[in-house]
PDB file of C-alpha atoms and ligand atoms in Angstrom:
ATOM      1  CA  MET A1058      25.251  41.195 -69.569  1.00  0.00           C
ATOM      2  CA  THR A1059      25.747  40.024 -66.018  1.00  0.00           C
ATOM      3  CA  ASN A1060      23.274  40.814 -63.282  1.00  0.00           C
ATOM      4  CA  VAL A1061      20.547  41.799 -65.786  1.00  0.00           C
ATOM      5  CA  THR A1062      17.461  39.652 -66.294  1.00  0.00           C
ATOM      6  CA  VAL A1063      15.247  40.387 -69.281  1.00  0.00           C
ATOM      7  CA  ILE A1064      11.738  39.093 -68.695  1.00  0.00           C
ATOM      8  CA  ASN A1065      10.913  37.848 -72.126  1.00  0.00           C
ATOM      9  CA  HIS A1066       7.570  36.283 -71.348  1.00  0.00           C
ATOM     10  CA  PRO A1067       5.180  36.553 -74.324  1.00  0.00           C
ATOM     11  CA  VAL A1068       2.354  38.047 -72.249  1.00  0.00           C
ATOM     12  CA  VAL A1069       4.712  40.683 -70.824  1.00  0.00           C
ATOM     13  CA  GLN A1070       6.041  41.453 -74.310  1.00  0.00           C
ATOM     14  CA  THR A1071       2.530  41.736 -75.752  1.00  0.00           C
ATOM     15  CA  LYS A1072       1.490  44.200 -73.053  1.00  0.00           C
ATOM     16  CA  LEU A1073       4.752  46.129 -73.414  1.00  0.00           C
ATOM     17  CA  THR A1074       4.086  46.523 -77.133  1.00  0.00           C
ATOM     18  CA  GLU A1075       0.674  48.011 -76.305  1.00  0.00           C
ATOM     19  CA  LEU A1076       2.337  50.407 -73.861  1.00  0.00           C
ATOM     20  CA  ARG A1077       4.793  51.575 -76.502  1.00  0.00           C
ATOM     21  CA  ASP A1078       1.949  52.398 -78.904  1.00  0.00           C
ATOM     22  CA  TYR A1079       1.509  56.174 -78.830  1.00  0.00           C
ATOM     23  CA  THR A1080      -2.265  55.799 -79.268  1.00  0.00           C
ATOM     24  CA  THR A1081      -2.551  54.026 -75.876  1.00  0.00           C
ATOM     25  CA  ASP A1082      -4.310  56.507 -73.591  1.00  0.00           C
ATOM     26  CA  THR A1083      -3.607  57.310 -69.943  1.00  0.00           C
ATOM     27  CA  ARG A1084      -6.251  54.980 -68.567  1.00  0.00           C
ATOM     28  CA  GLU A1085      -5.042  51.978 -70.579  1.00  0.00           C
ATOM     29  CA  PHE A1086      -1.392  52.892 -69.957  1.00  0.00           C
ATOM     30  CA  ARG A1087      -1.873  52.794 -66.181  1.00  0.00           C
ATOM     31  CA  ALA A1088      -3.670  49.456 -66.341  1.00  0.00           C
ATOM     32  CA  LEU A1089      -1.044  47.844 -68.589  1.00  0.00           C
ATOM     33  CA  LEU A1090       1.867  49.123 -66.506  1.00  0.00           C
ATOM     34  CA  ASN A1091       0.451  47.608 -63.341  1.00  0.00           C
ATOM     35  CA  GLU A1092      -0.377  44.333 -65.089  1.00  0.00           C
ATOM     36  CA  ILE A1093       3.201  44.058 -66.370  1.00  0.00           C
ATOM     37  CA  ALA A1094       4.582  44.878 -62.922  1.00  0.00           C
ATOM     38  CA  SER A1095       2.553  42.002 -61.435  1.00  0.00           C
ATOM     39  CA  LEU A1096       3.705  39.583 -64.104  1.00  0.00           C
ATOM     40  CA  MET A1097       7.353  40.588 -63.737  1.00  0.00           C
ATOM     41  CA  LEU A1098       7.188  40.047 -60.003  1.00  0.00           C
ATOM     42  CA  TYR A1099       7.119  36.271 -60.383  1.00  0.00           C
ATOM     43  CA  GLU A1100      10.542  36.339 -61.989  1.00  0.00           C
ATOM     44  CA  VAL A1101      11.967  39.079 -59.788  1.00  0.00           C
ATOM     45  CA  THR A1102      11.134  37.232 -56.559  1.00  0.00           C
ATOM     46  CA  ARG A1103      11.865  33.726 -57.826  1.00  0.00           C
ATOM     47  CA  ASP A1104      14.889  33.102 -55.568  1.00  0.00           C
ATOM     48  CA  TRP A1105      13.875  35.030 -52.467  1.00  0.00           C
ATOM     49  CA  PRO A1106      14.685  33.022 -49.349  1.00  0.00           C
ATOM     50  CA  THR A1107      11.870  31.438 -47.365  1.00  0.00           C
ATOM     51  CA  LYS A1108      11.643  30.031 -43.855  1.00  0.00           C
ATOM     52  CA  PRO A1109       9.554  27.136 -42.551  1.00  0.00           C
ATOM     53  CA  ARG A1110       6.027  27.888 -41.370  1.00  0.00           C
ATOM     54  CA  PRO A1111       4.025  25.173 -39.619  1.00  0.00           C
ATOM     55  CA  VAL A1112       0.324  25.124 -40.433  1.00  0.00           C
ATOM     56  CA  GLN A1113      -2.588  22.935 -39.523  1.00  0.00           C
ATOM     57  CA  THR A1114      -4.646  21.985 -42.574  1.00  0.00           C
ATOM     58  CA  PRO A1115      -8.186  20.692 -41.951  1.00  0.00           C
ATOM     59  CA  LEU A1116      -6.597  17.205 -42.008  1.00  0.00           C
ATOM     60  CA  GLU A1117      -2.966  17.340 -40.872  1.00  0.00           C
ATOM     61  CA  LYS A1118      -0.118  19.435 -39.575  1.00  0.00           C
ATOM     62  CA  ILE A1119       2.474  20.344 -42.225  1.00  0.00           C
ATOM     63  CA  THR A1120       5.435  22.631 -42.528  1.00  0.00           C
ATOM     64  CA  GLY A1121       4.974  25.126 -45.318  1.00  0.00           C
ATOM     65  CA  VAL A1122       6.964  28.283 -46.026  1.00  0.00           C
ATOM     66  CA  GLU A1123       6.805  32.031 -45.727  1.00  0.00           C
ATOM     67  CA  LEU A1124       9.114  34.737 -46.998  1.00  0.00           C
ATOM     68  CA  ALA A1125      12.194  34.962 -44.798  1.00  0.00           C
ATOM     69  CA  ARG A1126      12.225  38.760 -44.789  1.00  0.00           C
ATOM     70  CA  ARG A1127       9.585  41.458 -44.918  1.00  0.00           C
ATOM     71  CA  VAL A1128       9.290  43.389 -48.157  1.00  0.00           C
ATOM     72  CA  THR A1129       9.672  47.097 -48.847  1.00  0.00           C
ATOM     73  CA  LEU A1130       8.562  48.533 -52.134  1.00  0.00           C
ATOM     74  CA  VAL A1131      10.298  51.767 -53.116  1.00  0.00           C
ATOM     75  CA  PRO A1132       8.972  53.557 -56.188  1.00  0.00           C
ATOM     76  CA  ILE A1133      11.074  56.374 -57.622  1.00  0.00           C
ATOM     77  CA  LEU A1134       8.610  59.267 -57.858  1.00  0.00           C
ATOM     78  CA  ARG A1135       6.732  59.978 -59.945  1.00  0.00           C
ATOM     79  CA  ALA A1136       6.715  57.263 -62.563  1.00  0.00           C
ATOM     80  CA  GLY A1137       7.558  54.402 -60.193  1.00  0.00           C
ATOM     81  CA  LEU A1138       4.133  54.898 -58.597  1.00  0.00           C
ATOM     82  CA  GLY A1139       2.674  53.654 -61.860  1.00  0.00           C
ATOM     83  CA  MET A1140       3.965  50.142 -61.076  1.00  0.00           C
ATOM     84  CA  SER A1141       3.205  50.106 -57.336  1.00  0.00           C
ATOM     85  CA  ASP A1142      -0.355  48.789 -57.401  1.00  0.00           C
ATOM     86  CA  GLY A1143       0.706  45.905 -59.626  1.00  0.00           C
ATOM     87  CA  VAL A1144       3.365  44.860 -57.110  1.00  0.00           C
ATOM     88  CA  LEU A1145       1.112  45.398 -54.093  1.00  0.00           C
ATOM     89  CA  ALA A1146      -1.546  43.205 -55.703  1.00  0.00           C
ATOM     90  CA  LEU A1147       0.805  40.247 -55.128  1.00  0.00           C
ATOM     91  CA  LEU A1148       2.624  41.499 -52.026  1.00  0.00           C
ATOM     92  CA  PRO A1149      -0.123  43.298 -50.101  1.00  0.00           C
ATOM     93  CA  ASP A1150       1.840  43.288 -46.827  1.00  0.00           C
ATOM     94  CA  ALA A1151       4.784  45.180 -48.300  1.00  0.00           C
ATOM     95  CA  ARG A1152       5.615  48.521 -46.739  1.00  0.00           C
ATOM     96  CA  MET A1153       6.366  51.403 -49.016  1.00  0.00           C
ATOM     97  CA  GLY A1154       9.195  53.896 -49.033  1.00  0.00           C
ATOM     98  CA  HIS A1155       9.264  56.858 -51.399  1.00  0.00           C
ATOM     99  CA  LEU A1156      12.193  58.471 -53.159  1.00  0.00           C
ATOM    100  CA  GLY A1157      11.516  61.631 -55.104  1.00  0.00           C
ATOM    101  CA  VAL A1158      14.058  62.022 -57.899  1.00  0.00           C
ATOM    102  CA  TYR A1159      13.688  63.776 -61.228  1.00  0.00           C
ATOM    103  CA  ARG A1160      16.109  64.426 -64.060  1.00  0.00           C
ATOM    104  CA  ASP A1161      17.081  67.979 -64.785  1.00  0.00           C
ATOM    105  CA  GLU A1162      15.897  68.380 -68.377  1.00  0.00           C
ATOM    106  CA  LYS A1163      19.049  70.205 -69.474  1.00  0.00           C
ATOM    107  CA  THR A1164      21.850  68.462 -67.605  1.00  0.00           C
ATOM    108  CA  LEU A1165      20.048  65.083 -67.264  1.00  0.00           C
ATOM    109  CA  GLU A1166      21.508  64.975 -63.739  1.00  0.00           C
ATOM    110  CA  PRO A1167      19.255  63.483 -61.016  1.00  0.00           C
ATOM    111  CA  VAL A1168      17.693  65.949 -58.540  1.00  0.00           C
ATOM    112  CA  SER A1169      16.462  64.518 -55.261  1.00  0.00           C
ATOM    113  CA  TYR A1170      13.452  66.238 -53.632  1.00  0.00           C
ATOM    114  CA  TYR A1171      11.890  63.757 -51.210  1.00  0.00           C
ATOM    115  CA  THR A1172      12.945  60.770 -49.109  1.00  0.00           C
ATOM    116  CA  ARG A1173      10.728  58.777 -46.770  1.00  0.00           C
ATOM    117  CA  LEU A1174      11.728  55.227 -45.903  1.00  0.00           C
ATOM    118  CA  PRO A1175      10.483  52.730 -43.284  1.00  0.00           C
ATOM    119  CA  PRO A1176      12.833  52.760 -40.255  1.00  0.00           C
ATOM    120  CA  ASP A1177      13.709  49.057 -40.454  1.00  0.00           C
ATOM    121  CA  ILE A1178      14.193  49.011 -44.228  1.00  0.00           C
ATOM    122  CA  ALA A1179      17.713  47.588 -43.834  1.00  0.00           C
ATOM    123  CA  GLU A1180      16.271  44.249 -42.613  1.00  0.00           C
ATOM    124  CA  THR A1181      13.879  43.856 -45.535  1.00  0.00           C
ATOM    125  CA  GLU A1182      13.889  42.761 -49.165  1.00  0.00           C
ATOM    126  CA  VAL A1183      13.735  45.970 -51.167  1.00  0.00           C
ATOM    127  CA  LEU A1184      12.225  46.325 -54.615  1.00  0.00           C
ATOM    128  CA  LEU A1185      13.236  49.630 -56.190  1.00  0.00           C
ATOM    129  CA  ILE A1186      10.883  50.332 -59.070  1.00  0.00           C
ATOM    130  CA  ASP A1187      10.872  52.813 -61.939  1.00  0.00           C
ATOM    131  CA  PRO A1188       9.587  52.091 -65.452  1.00  0.00           C
ATOM    132  CA  MET A1189      12.527  53.797 -67.189  1.00  0.00           C
ATOM    133  CA  LEU A1190      16.290  53.282 -66.865  1.00  0.00           C
ATOM    134  CA  ALA A1191      17.752  55.832 -69.308  1.00  0.00           C
ATOM    135  CA  THR A1192      21.100  57.417 -68.371  1.00  0.00           C
ATOM    136  CA  GLY A1193      20.892  55.561 -65.054  1.00  0.00           C
ATOM    137  CA  GLY A1194      21.362  58.792 -63.080  1.00  0.00           C
ATOM    138  CA  SER A1195      18.044  58.570 -61.193  1.00  0.00           C
ATOM    139  CA  GLY A1196      18.345  54.846 -60.497  1.00  0.00           C
ATOM    140  CA  SER A1197      21.926  55.162 -59.304  1.00  0.00           C
ATOM    141  CA  ALA A1198      21.061  58.076 -56.989  1.00  0.00           C
ATOM    142  CA  ALA A1199      18.120  56.111 -55.574  1.00  0.00           C
ATOM    143  CA  ILE A1200      20.308  53.070 -54.918  1.00  0.00           C
ATOM    144  CA  SER A1201      22.849  55.295 -53.130  1.00  0.00           C
ATOM    145  CA  PHE A1202      20.066  56.589 -50.834  1.00  0.00           C
ATOM    146  CA  LEU A1203      18.996  53.050 -50.037  1.00  0.00           C
ATOM    147  CA  LYS A1204      22.565  51.994 -49.310  1.00  0.00           C
ATOM    148  CA  LYS A1205      22.941  54.950 -46.930  1.00  0.00           C
ATOM    149  CA  ALA A1206      19.838  53.661 -45.152  1.00  0.00           C
ATOM    150  CA  GLY A1207      21.649  50.335 -44.698  1.00  0.00           C
ATOM    151  CA  VAL A1208      19.861  48.335 -47.401  1.00  0.00           C
ATOM    152  CA  THR A1209      21.821  45.340 -48.656  1.00  0.00           C
ATOM    153  CA  ASN A1210      19.060  43.221 -50.244  1.00  0.00           C
ATOM    154  CA  MET A1211      17.679  45.164 -53.173  1.00  0.00           C
ATOM    155  CA  ARG A1212      16.612  44.619 -56.747  1.00  0.00           C
ATOM    156  CA  PHE A1213      16.038  47.287 -59.357  1.00  0.00           C
ATOM    157  CA  VAL A1214      12.925  46.625 -61.430  1.00  0.00           C
ATOM    158  CA  CYS A1215      12.197  48.621 -64.576  1.00  0.00           C
ATOM    159  CA  LEU A1216      10.244  48.176 -67.740  1.00  0.00           C
ATOM    160  CA  VAL A1217      12.522  49.571 -70.423  1.00  0.00           C
ATOM    161  CA  ALA A1218      16.284  49.959 -70.025  1.00  0.00           C
ATOM    162  CA  ALA A1219      18.843  51.650 -72.247  1.00  0.00           C
ATOM    163  CA  PRO A1220      22.277  50.019 -72.589  1.00  0.00           C
ATOM    164  CA  GLU A1221      23.785  53.276 -71.310  1.00  0.00           C
ATOM    165  CA  GLY A1222      21.737  53.120 -68.097  1.00  0.00           C
ATOM    166  CA  ILE A1223      22.569  49.481 -67.474  1.00  0.00           C
ATOM    167  CA  ALA A1224      26.269  50.225 -67.940  1.00  0.00           C
ATOM    168  CA  TRP A1225      26.088  53.160 -65.507  1.00  0.00           C
ATOM    169  CA  LEU A1226      24.273  51.149 -62.821  1.00  0.00           C
ATOM    170  CA  HIS A1227      26.746  48.314 -63.250  1.00  0.00           C
ATOM    171  CA  GLN A1228      29.630  50.717 -62.846  1.00  0.00           C
ATOM    172  CA  GLN A1229      28.176  52.435 -59.768  1.00  0.00           C
ATOM    173  CA  HIS A1230      26.425  49.496 -58.093  1.00  0.00           C
ATOM    174  CA  PRO A1231      27.593  46.241 -59.697  1.00  0.00           C
ATOM    175  CA  GLU A1232      26.026  44.055 -56.992  1.00  0.00           C
ATOM    176  CA  VAL A1233      22.454  45.274 -57.562  1.00  0.00           C
ATOM    177  CA  PRO A1234      20.491  42.971 -59.899  1.00  0.00           C
ATOM    178  CA  ILE A1235      18.461  44.656 -62.637  1.00  0.00           C
ATOM    179  CA  TYR A1236      15.193  43.215 -63.957  1.00  0.00           C
ATOM    180  CA  THR A1237      13.682  44.681 -67.096  1.00  0.00           C
ATOM    181  CA  ALA A1238      11.120  43.756 -69.741  1.00  0.00           C
ATOM    182  CA  ALA A1239      13.290  45.162 -72.532  1.00  0.00           C
ATOM    183  CA  ILE A1240      16.736  46.482 -73.347  1.00  0.00           C
ATOM    184  CA  ASP A1241      16.210  49.088 -76.035  1.00  0.00           C
ATOM    185  CA  ARG A1242      18.664  50.355 -78.645  1.00  0.00           C
ATOM    186  CA  GLN A1243      20.031  53.666 -77.341  1.00  0.00           C
ATOM    187  CA  LEU A1244      19.349  57.126 -75.921  1.00  0.00           C
ATOM    188  CA  ASN A1245      18.648  60.107 -78.132  1.00  0.00           C
ATOM    189  CA  GLU A1246      20.351  63.490 -77.685  1.00  0.00           C
ATOM    190  CA  LYS A1247      17.737  64.477 -75.057  1.00  0.00           C
ATOM    191  CA  GLY A1248      18.281  61.326 -73.025  1.00  0.00           C
ATOM    192  CA  TYR A1249      15.074  59.591 -74.166  1.00  0.00           C
ATOM    193  CA  ILE A1250      15.148  55.870 -74.771  1.00  0.00           C
ATOM    194  CA  LEU A1251      14.793  54.725 -78.411  1.00  0.00           C
ATOM    195  CA  PRO A1252      12.429  53.218 -79.371  1.00  0.00           C
ATOM    196  CA  GLY A1253      11.175  53.472 -75.762  1.00  0.00           C
ATOM    197  CA  LEU A1254       7.665  54.564 -74.878  1.00  0.00           C
ATOM    198  CA  GLY A1255       8.124  58.310 -74.406  1.00  0.00           C
ATOM    199  CA  ASP A1256       7.946  60.079 -71.060  1.00  0.00           C
ATOM    200  CA  ALA A1257       6.575  57.484 -68.665  1.00  0.00           C
ATOM    201  CA  GLY A1258       5.518  60.000 -65.980  1.00  0.00           C
ATOM    202  CA  ASP A1259       3.640  62.133 -68.487  1.00  0.00           C
ATOM    203  CA  ARG A1260       1.873  59.119 -69.942  1.00  0.00           C
ATOM    204  CA  ILE A1261       0.880  57.775 -66.503  1.00  0.00           C
ATOM    205  CA  PHE A1262      -0.319  61.069 -65.082  1.00  0.00           C
ATOM    206  CA  GLY A1263      -1.559  62.773 -68.224  1.00  0.00           C
ATOM    207  CA  THR A1264       0.759  65.774 -67.822  1.00  0.00           C
TER     208      THR A1264
HETATM  209  C1  PRP B2222      12.018  59.492 -65.548  1.00  0.00           C
HETATM  210  C2  PRP B2222      11.923  58.037 -65.152  1.00  0.00           C
HETATM  211  C3  PRP B2222      13.186  57.833 -64.365  1.00  0.00           C
HETATM  212  C4  PRP B2222      14.165  58.746 -65.049  1.00  0.00           C
HETATM  213  C5  PRP B2222      15.056  57.907 -65.924  1.00  0.00           C
HETATM  214  O1  PRP B2222      11.654  60.302 -64.492  1.00  0.00           O
HETATM  215  O2  PRP B2222      10.763  57.745 -64.448  1.00  0.00           O
HETATM  216  O3  PRP B2222      13.052  58.182 -62.996  1.00  0.00           O
HETATM  217  O4  PRP B2222      13.391  59.627 -65.872  1.00  0.00           O
HETATM  218  O5  PRP B2222      16.033  58.689 -66.490  1.00  0.00           O
HETATM  219  P1  PRP B2222      17.561  58.566 -66.103  1.00  0.00           P
HETATM  220  O6  PRP B2222      17.886  57.104 -66.094  1.00  0.00           O
HETATM  221  O7  PRP B2222      18.263  59.287 -67.230  1.00  0.00           O
HETATM  222  O8  PRP B2222      17.791  59.225 -64.787  1.00  0.00           O
HETATM  223  P2  PRP B2222      11.510  61.892 -64.672  1.00  0.00           P
HETATM  224  O9  PRP B2222      12.800  62.587 -64.388  1.00  0.00           O
HETATM  225  O10 PRP B2222      10.900  62.188 -66.011  1.00  0.00           O
HETATM  226  O11 PRP B2222      10.548  62.282 -63.502  1.00  0.00           O
HETATM  227  P3  PRP B2222       8.999  61.888 -63.283  1.00  0.00           P
HETATM  228  O12 PRP B2222       8.955  60.428 -62.948  1.00  0.00           O
HETATM  229  O13 PRP B2222       8.613  62.755 -62.147  1.00  0.00           O
HETATM  230  O14 PRP B2222       8.254  62.199 -64.554  1.00  0.00           O
HETATM  231  N1  URA B2223      12.438  59.004 -68.790  1.00  0.00           N
HETATM  232  C1  URA B2223      11.331  58.648 -69.466  1.00  0.00           C
HETATM  233  O1  URA B2223      10.224  58.737 -68.931  1.00  0.00           O
HETATM  234  N2  URA B2223      11.461  58.196 -70.717  1.00  0.00           N
HETATM  235  C2  URA B2223      12.659  58.091 -71.330  1.00  0.00           C
HETATM  236  O2  URA B2223      12.719  57.663 -72.507  1.00  0.00           O
HETATM  237  C3  URA B2223      13.797  58.479 -70.614  1.00  0.00           C
HETATM  238  C4  URA B2223      13.660  58.922 -69.340  1.00  0.00           C
END
């Protein structure tokens, strides 16, 4: 599949397997999700542009680098919040935007209920995060919001993706790269990912 990167690192896969285990409790689930988000970030940001930054070491002047653009992290509420601390651990200067989107349980259509984005988001590198890409409805709606806000540099980062969701995002937003730790088999009749890890929001927040 084009424009999809599966982060197959053994440490990520080991932690993902623990997350999938239904006996993993809320406390451990939160910790693992953030750890995986941090680990994935190395791959997700690998080709971000940098610009020269002169520094004086204790011995000499050199020209190092810094990120060319500021970073905005945008979790899709609620479950995306479960990955935010892991990303912020490595990018502590990132600003955060919030997009509230949930799936109607019957229609599986995305319902938007909250939008709050930094005013200069269009000039930044945007990481849109949500652990689950199922039908792709929520992710696609979130990307449309970001595009309306002028965002052109964005990456969608999830943990588990269904082939159906990847296909839908590709159809709606082919230029947006997707990063995931796994592409699972399929959706069930209720739109849950199989084998998946269940309802990510419920497992993060204990609801
Ligand atoms: C989950 C998940 C995604 C969405 C994925 O959120 O966090 O946002 O479902 O499904 P989709 O690809 O079919 O749209 P949910 O609607 O359960 O809301 P929550 O995060 O508030 O629990
Ligand atoms: N949302 C989830 O949290 N889990 C799924 O399997 C599908 C959508």
